[in-house]
GROMACS .gro file of C-alpha atoms in nm:
model
  278
    1MET     CA    1  -9.344   2.122  -1.400
    2PRO     CA    2  -9.711   2.051  -1.459
    3GLY     CA    3  -9.811   1.706  -1.345
    4GLY     CA    4  -9.977   1.412  -1.512
    5GLN     CA    5 -10.234   1.163  -1.387
    6SER     CA    6 -10.181   0.922  -1.099
    7ARG     CA    7 -10.101   0.560  -1.189
    8SER     CA    8 -10.090   0.378  -0.856
    9GLY     CA    9 -10.051   0.426  -0.484
   10PRO     CA   10  -9.759   0.621  -0.337
   11HIS     CA   11  -9.438   0.450  -0.227
   12GLY     CA   12  -9.525   0.115  -0.393
   13GLN     CA   13  -9.245  -0.087  -0.551
   14GLY     CA   14  -9.460  -0.136  -0.860
   15GLU     CA   15  -9.487   0.236  -0.915
   16ARG     CA   16  -9.114   0.290  -0.879
   17SER     CA   17  -9.053   0.024  -1.143
   18GLY     CA   18  -9.324   0.174  -1.361
   19ALA     CA   19  -9.169   0.516  -1.329
   20ARG     CA   20  -8.837   0.382  -1.461
   21ARG     CA   21  -9.017   0.232  -1.761
   22ASP     CA   22  -9.182   0.570  -1.826
   23LEU     CA   23  -8.850   0.754  -1.856
   24ASN     CA   24  -8.826   0.918  -2.198
   25PHE     CA   25  -8.469   0.962  -2.318
   26LYS     CA   26  -8.573   1.097  -2.659
   27ARG     CA   27  -8.706   1.430  -2.538
   28PRO     CA   28  -8.579   1.674  -2.276
   29SER     CA   29  -8.738   1.693  -1.933
   30ILE     CA   30  -8.795   2.029  -1.768
   31ALA     CA   31  -8.694   1.881  -1.432
   32ARG     CA   32  -8.372   1.736  -1.573
   33VAL     CA   33  -8.285   2.059  -1.757
   34TYR     CA   34  -8.327   2.250  -1.430
   35ASP     CA   35  -8.113   1.988  -1.260
   36TYR     CA   36  -7.839   2.046  -1.517
   37VAL     CA   37  -7.834   2.425  -1.482
   38LEU     CA   38  -7.829   2.381  -1.103
   39GLY     CA   39  -7.516   2.169  -1.134
   40GLY     CA   40  -7.685   1.833  -1.074
   41ARG     CA   41  -7.606   1.494  -1.225
   42GLU     CA   42  -7.955   1.355  -1.292
   43ASN     CA   43  -7.968   1.465  -1.656
   44PHE     CA   44  -7.884   1.335  -2.001
   45ASP     CA   45  -7.730   1.467  -2.320
   46ILE     CA   46  -8.068   1.562  -2.464
   47ASP     CA   47  -8.139   1.773  -2.154
   48ARG     CA   48  -7.803   1.945  -2.176
   49ARG     CA   49  -7.862   2.026  -2.543
   50ALA     CA   50  -8.202   2.171  -2.454
   51ALA     CA   51  -8.045   2.386  -2.182
   52HIS     CA   52  -7.792   2.526  -2.425
   53SER     CA   53  -8.073   2.641  -2.653
   54PHE     CA   54  -8.129   2.923  -2.404
   55LEU     CA   55  -7.784   2.936  -2.245
   56ASN     CA   56  -7.641   3.016  -2.588
   57VAL     CA   57  -7.872   3.319  -2.599
   58ILE     CA   58  -7.787   3.444  -2.249
   59PRO     CA   59  -7.510   3.241  -2.083
   60GLU     CA   60  -7.613   3.367  -1.738
   61ALA     CA   61  -7.970   3.235  -1.780
   62GLY     CA   62  -7.888   2.932  -1.567
   63GLN     CA   63  -7.871   3.168  -1.270
   64LEU     CA   64  -8.250   3.200  -1.293
   65ALA     CA   65  -8.295   2.847  -1.158
   66LYS     CA   66  -8.061   2.922  -0.868
   67ASP     CA   67  -8.246   3.246  -0.789
   68ASN     CA   68  -8.571   3.054  -0.780
   69ARG     CA   69  -8.436   2.789  -0.541
   70HIS     CA   70  -8.314   3.060  -0.304
   71PHE     CA   71  -8.650   3.240  -0.325
   72VAL     CA   72  -8.847   2.923  -0.246
   73ARG     CA   73  -8.627   2.849   0.055
   74ARG     CA   74  -8.672   3.203   0.191
   75GLY     CA   75  -9.044   3.173   0.125
   76VAL     CA   76  -9.070   2.845   0.315
   77ARG     CA   77  -8.881   2.992   0.609
   78PHE     CA   78  -9.129   3.279   0.617
   79LEU     CA   79  -9.432   3.052   0.582
   80VAL     CA   80  -9.327   2.817   0.862
   81GLY     CA   81  -9.128   3.048   1.087
   82GLU     CA   82  -9.339   3.366   1.067
   83ALA     CA   83  -9.680   3.277   0.925
   84GLY     CA   84  -9.708   2.957   1.131
   85ILE     CA   85  -9.799   2.735   0.833
   86LYS     CA   86  -9.787   2.364   0.914
   87GLN     CA   87  -9.905   2.220   0.579
   88ILE     CA   88  -9.743   2.275   0.238
   89ILE     CA   89  -9.828   2.157  -0.113
   90ASP     CA   90  -9.528   2.198  -0.346
   91VAL     CA   91  -9.655   2.180  -0.705
   92GLY     CA   92  -9.393   2.091  -0.964
   93SER     CA   93  -9.131   2.012  -0.704
   94GLY     CA   94  -8.857   1.900  -0.943
   95LEU     CA   95  -8.567   1.665  -0.870
   96PRO     CA   96  -8.464   1.644  -0.504
   97THR     CA   97  -8.162   1.852  -0.408
   98ALA     CA   98  -7.998   1.980  -0.091
   99GLY     CA   99  -8.241   2.198   0.099
  100ASN     CA  100  -8.570   2.046  -0.014
  101VAL     CA  101  -8.893   2.207   0.107
  102HIS     CA  102  -8.956   1.951   0.381
  103GLU     CA  103  -8.597   1.985   0.504
  104ILE     CA  104  -8.620   2.366   0.521
  105ALA     CA  105  -8.959   2.342   0.695
  106HIS     CA  106  -8.854   2.070   0.941
  107ALA     CA  107  -8.546   2.265   1.048
  108ILE     CA  108  -8.798   2.511   1.195
  109ASP     CA  109  -9.088   2.281   1.283
  110PRO     CA  110  -9.050   1.901   1.247
  111THR     CA  111  -9.429   1.855   1.248
  112VAL     CA  112  -9.489   2.040   0.919
  113ARG     CA  113  -9.651   1.816   0.657
  114VAL     CA  114  -9.542   1.845   0.294
  115VAL     CA  115  -9.700   1.707  -0.024
  116TYR     CA  116  -9.479   1.715  -0.333
  117VAL     CA  117  -9.651   1.716  -0.672
  118ASP     CA  118  -9.483   1.633  -1.004
  119ASN     CA  119  -9.528   1.423  -1.317
  120ASP     CA  120  -9.171   1.355  -1.424
  121PRO     CA  121  -9.100   0.981  -1.374
  122MET     CA  122  -8.743   1.047  -1.257
  123VAL     CA  123  -8.865   1.304  -1.006
  124LEU     CA  124  -9.124   1.064  -0.872
  125THR     CA  125  -8.871   0.780  -0.841
  126HIS     CA  126  -8.615   0.991  -0.656
  127ALA     CA  127  -8.873   1.160  -0.434
  128ARG     CA  128  -9.034   0.833  -0.330
  129ALA     CA  129  -8.696   0.688  -0.242
  130MET     CA  130  -8.611   0.997  -0.038
  131LEU     CA  131  -8.945   0.997   0.144
  132ASP     CA  132  -8.990   0.621   0.181
  133GLU     CA  133  -8.995   0.624   0.561
  134ASN     CA  134  -9.102   0.986   0.610
  135GLU     CA  135  -9.435   1.006   0.790
  136THR     CA  136  -9.486   1.381   0.739
  137SER     CA  137  -9.410   1.411   0.366
  138THR     CA  138  -9.521   1.236   0.048
  139VAL     CA  139  -9.518   1.275  -0.329
  140ILE     CA  140  -9.816   1.244  -0.562
  141THR     CA  141  -9.872   1.250  -0.937
  142ALA     CA  142 -10.124   1.518  -1.035
  143ASP     CA  143 -10.188   1.792  -1.290
  144LEU     CA  144 -10.175   2.166  -1.223
  145ARG     CA  145 -10.399   2.215  -1.525
  146ALA     CA  146 -10.662   2.012  -1.338
  147PRO     CA  147 -10.620   2.130  -0.976
  148GLU     CA  148 -10.876   1.884  -0.845
  149THR     CA  149 -10.625   1.606  -0.915
  150ILE     CA  150 -10.396   1.772  -0.661
  151PHE     CA  151 -10.646   1.855  -0.389
  152ASP     CA  152 -10.857   1.540  -0.417
  153ASP     CA  153 -10.565   1.297  -0.426
  154PRO     CA  154 -10.570   1.057  -0.127
  155GLY     CA  155 -10.208   1.145  -0.047
  156THR     CA  156 -10.296   1.511  -0.019
  157ARG     CA  157 -10.609   1.440   0.181
  158LYS     CA  158 -10.412   1.224   0.422
  159LEU     CA  159 -10.160   1.496   0.512
  160VAL     CA  160 -10.343   1.824   0.451
  161ASP     CA  161 -10.650   1.938   0.644
  162MET     CA  162 -10.814   2.174   0.395
  163GLU     CA  163 -11.013   2.340   0.674
  164GLN     CA  164 -10.691   2.467   0.831
  165PRO     CA  165 -10.441   2.715   0.680
  166PHE     CA  166 -10.195   2.566   0.434
  167ALA     CA  167  -9.955   2.693   0.168
  168VAL     CA  168  -9.935   2.613  -0.201
  169LEU     CA  169  -9.603   2.665  -0.380
  170ILE     CA  170  -9.618   2.712  -0.758
  171SER     CA  171  -9.262   2.806  -0.840
  172ALA     CA  172  -9.114   2.819  -1.191
  173ILE     CA  173  -9.403   2.621  -1.342
  174LEU     CA  174  -9.659   2.859  -1.482
  175HIS     CA  175  -9.426   2.997  -1.747
  176HIS     CA  176  -9.414   2.643  -1.888
  177LEU     CA  177  -9.791   2.657  -1.950
  178SER     CA  178  -9.907   2.824  -2.270
  179ASP     CA  179 -10.193   3.073  -2.272
  180GLU     CA  180 -10.406   2.803  -2.433
  181GLU     CA  181 -10.352   2.583  -2.126
  182ASP     CA  182 -10.508   2.862  -1.915
  183PRO     CA  183 -10.261   2.902  -1.628
  184PHE     CA  184 -10.471   3.191  -1.496
  185GLY     CA  185 -10.778   2.970  -1.467
  186ALA     CA  186 -10.576   2.695  -1.298
  187VAL     CA  187 -10.438   2.934  -1.037
  188ALA     CA  188 -10.783   3.086  -0.984
  189GLU     CA  189 -10.909   2.739  -0.893
  190VAL     CA  190 -10.614   2.691  -0.657
  191ARG     CA  191 -10.697   3.024  -0.489
  192ALA     CA  192 -11.060   2.916  -0.455
  193ARG     CA  193 -10.945   2.604  -0.268
  194LEU     CA  194 -10.742   2.802  -0.013
  195SER     CA  195 -10.888   2.821   0.337
  196PRO     CA  196 -10.867   3.152   0.530
  197GLY     CA  197 -10.511   3.211   0.649
  198SER     CA  198 -10.365   3.002   0.367
  199HIS     CA  199 -10.085   3.132   0.144
  200LEU     CA  200  -9.993   3.106  -0.224
  201LEU     CA  201  -9.631   3.138  -0.343
  202VAL     CA  202  -9.574   3.200  -0.715
  203SER     CA  203  -9.259   3.269  -0.917
  204HIS     CA  204  -9.260   3.336  -1.291
  205PHE     CA  205  -9.049   3.475  -1.577
  206LEU     CA  206  -9.101   3.849  -1.634
  207ASP     CA  207  -9.154   4.009  -1.974
  208GLU     CA  208  -8.978   4.342  -1.920
  209ASP     CA  209  -8.620   4.314  -2.043
  210PRO     CA  210  -8.570   4.353  -2.423
  211ARG     CA  211  -8.378   4.023  -2.420
  212CYS     CA  212  -8.691   3.832  -2.321
  213ARG     CA  213  -8.805   3.760  -2.675
  214ASP     CA  214  -8.475   3.598  -2.771
  215LEU     CA  215  -8.462   3.403  -2.446
  216GLU     CA  216  -8.825   3.295  -2.486
  217ARG     CA  217  -8.739   3.157  -2.832
  218GLY     CA  218  -8.443   2.975  -2.678
  219PHE     CA  219  -8.670   2.808  -2.422
  220MET     CA  220  -8.924   2.720  -2.691
  221ASP     CA  221  -8.654   2.571  -2.917
  222GLY     CA  222  -8.505   2.363  -2.636
  223LEU     CA  223  -8.804   2.269  -2.421
  224GLY     CA  224  -9.110   2.361  -2.623
  225SER     CA  225  -9.224   2.593  -2.343
  226GLY     CA  226  -9.118   2.910  -2.166
  227ARG     CA  227  -9.360   3.202  -2.170
  228PHE     CA  228  -9.245   3.536  -2.027
  229ARG     CA  229  -9.538   3.740  -1.889
  230THR     CA  230  -9.586   4.104  -1.790
  231TRP     CA  231  -9.611   4.257  -1.442
  232ASP     CA  232  -9.992   4.280  -1.479
  233GLU     CA  233 -10.019   3.916  -1.589
  234ASN     CA  234  -9.807   3.807  -1.294
  235ARG     CA  235 -10.012   4.018  -1.051
  236SER     CA  236 -10.328   3.845  -1.172
  237PHE     CA  237 -10.209   3.516  -1.018
  238PHE     CA  238 -10.264   3.677  -0.675
  239GLU     CA  239 -10.605   3.831  -0.746
  240GLY     CA  240 -10.812   3.857  -0.428
  241LEU     CA  241 -10.519   3.778  -0.197
  242GLU     CA  242 -10.346   4.006   0.050
  243MET     CA  243  -9.983   4.037  -0.057
  244VAL     CA  244  -9.711   3.965   0.197
  245GLU     CA  245  -9.451   4.242   0.207
  246PRO     CA  246  -9.270   4.338  -0.013
  247GLY     CA  247  -9.534   4.216  -0.262
  248LEU     CA  248  -9.463   4.093  -0.613
  249VAL     CA  249  -9.099   4.183  -0.681
  250TYR     CA  250  -8.783   4.062  -0.852
  251LEU     CA  251  -8.694   3.733  -0.682
  252ASN     CA  252  -8.370   3.851  -0.527
  253THR     CA  253  -8.538   4.152  -0.366
  254TRP     CA  254  -8.798   3.937  -0.184
  255ARG     CA  255  -8.671   3.939   0.176
  256PRO     CA  256  -8.306   3.877   0.080
  257ASP     CA  257  -8.070   3.708   0.324
  258GLU     CA  258  -7.697   3.643   0.331
  259ASP     CA  259  -7.733   3.363   0.073
  260THR     CA  260  -7.933   3.567  -0.180
  261PRO     CA  261  -7.745   3.625  -0.508
  262ARG     CA  262  -7.671   3.991  -0.577
  263ASP     CA  263  -7.640   4.211  -0.885
  264HIS     CA  264  -7.617   3.966  -1.174
  265PRO     CA  265  -7.720   4.025  -1.539
  266VAL     CA  266  -8.050   3.833  -1.539
  267GLU     CA  267  -8.196   3.908  -1.196
  268LYS     CA  268  -8.477   4.122  -1.346
  269LEU     CA  269  -8.609   3.837  -1.560
  270PHE     CA  270  -8.780   3.654  -1.271
  271VAL     CA  271  -9.041   3.776  -1.021
  272GLY     CA  272  -9.222   3.621  -0.729
  273GLY     CA  273  -9.430   3.684  -0.424
  274ILE     CA  274  -9.658   3.535  -0.160
  275GLY     CA  275 -10.025   3.616  -0.114
  276ARG     CA  276 -10.246   3.539   0.183
  277LYS     CA  277 -10.614   3.453   0.176
  278VAL     CA  278 -10.792   3.666   0.437
   0.00000   0.00000   0.00000
């Protein structure tokens, strides 16, 4: 979920109160809609109605959010456990749930530092409460469409040494940016910021299945965003990077484990991969 601009310092009581005032109950929130389809409780009637704009088209579409969560967790385990990454920036982190990025990372290496990035007031409130006494993780307000607001934020600078390898996670966000918002340019700037040995994780809706047009309209009707893109468009997010095996693939075929969902009707509507800057 692309972020907005920072209002005040992290973890301050004033910001938590401000975030509650910023809650908009008259329009759906991408984070809350995802929470609903994941079975969470931090959502409202307007979010549930938005979700059913696409669930009425393909009832199994809610599985896409679950596939993405599983993919991100497998990706984090690879990044920390195999690639040796000790710094992670999770852009568009969404509402906290069981198995958050810092929890997955810390189960392998408790010293890993994690910066969560989002703009949804409810996300920020929950994340700050969760991380209030966590010295290795924080949450910031920034904007993927202006990557400098992520990388130049004091919270990021405090936890991430840009001269050392780090990972950036951009999962299930870019398809909520229109072509006019230039997601390809935004990711190109993110890639340019990566130091050698750093990794980029991306997941995105795939325009391949004939049902995509109807589902895309469902997302647009409910959320006002939801752009399915082709294999070539998705590959362009990793331009200049060395792809980690098995490359850009359907989410559930990226290094599946015993928890990976299998053989469901919408599994070929979502792709993802991890690239490494050499």
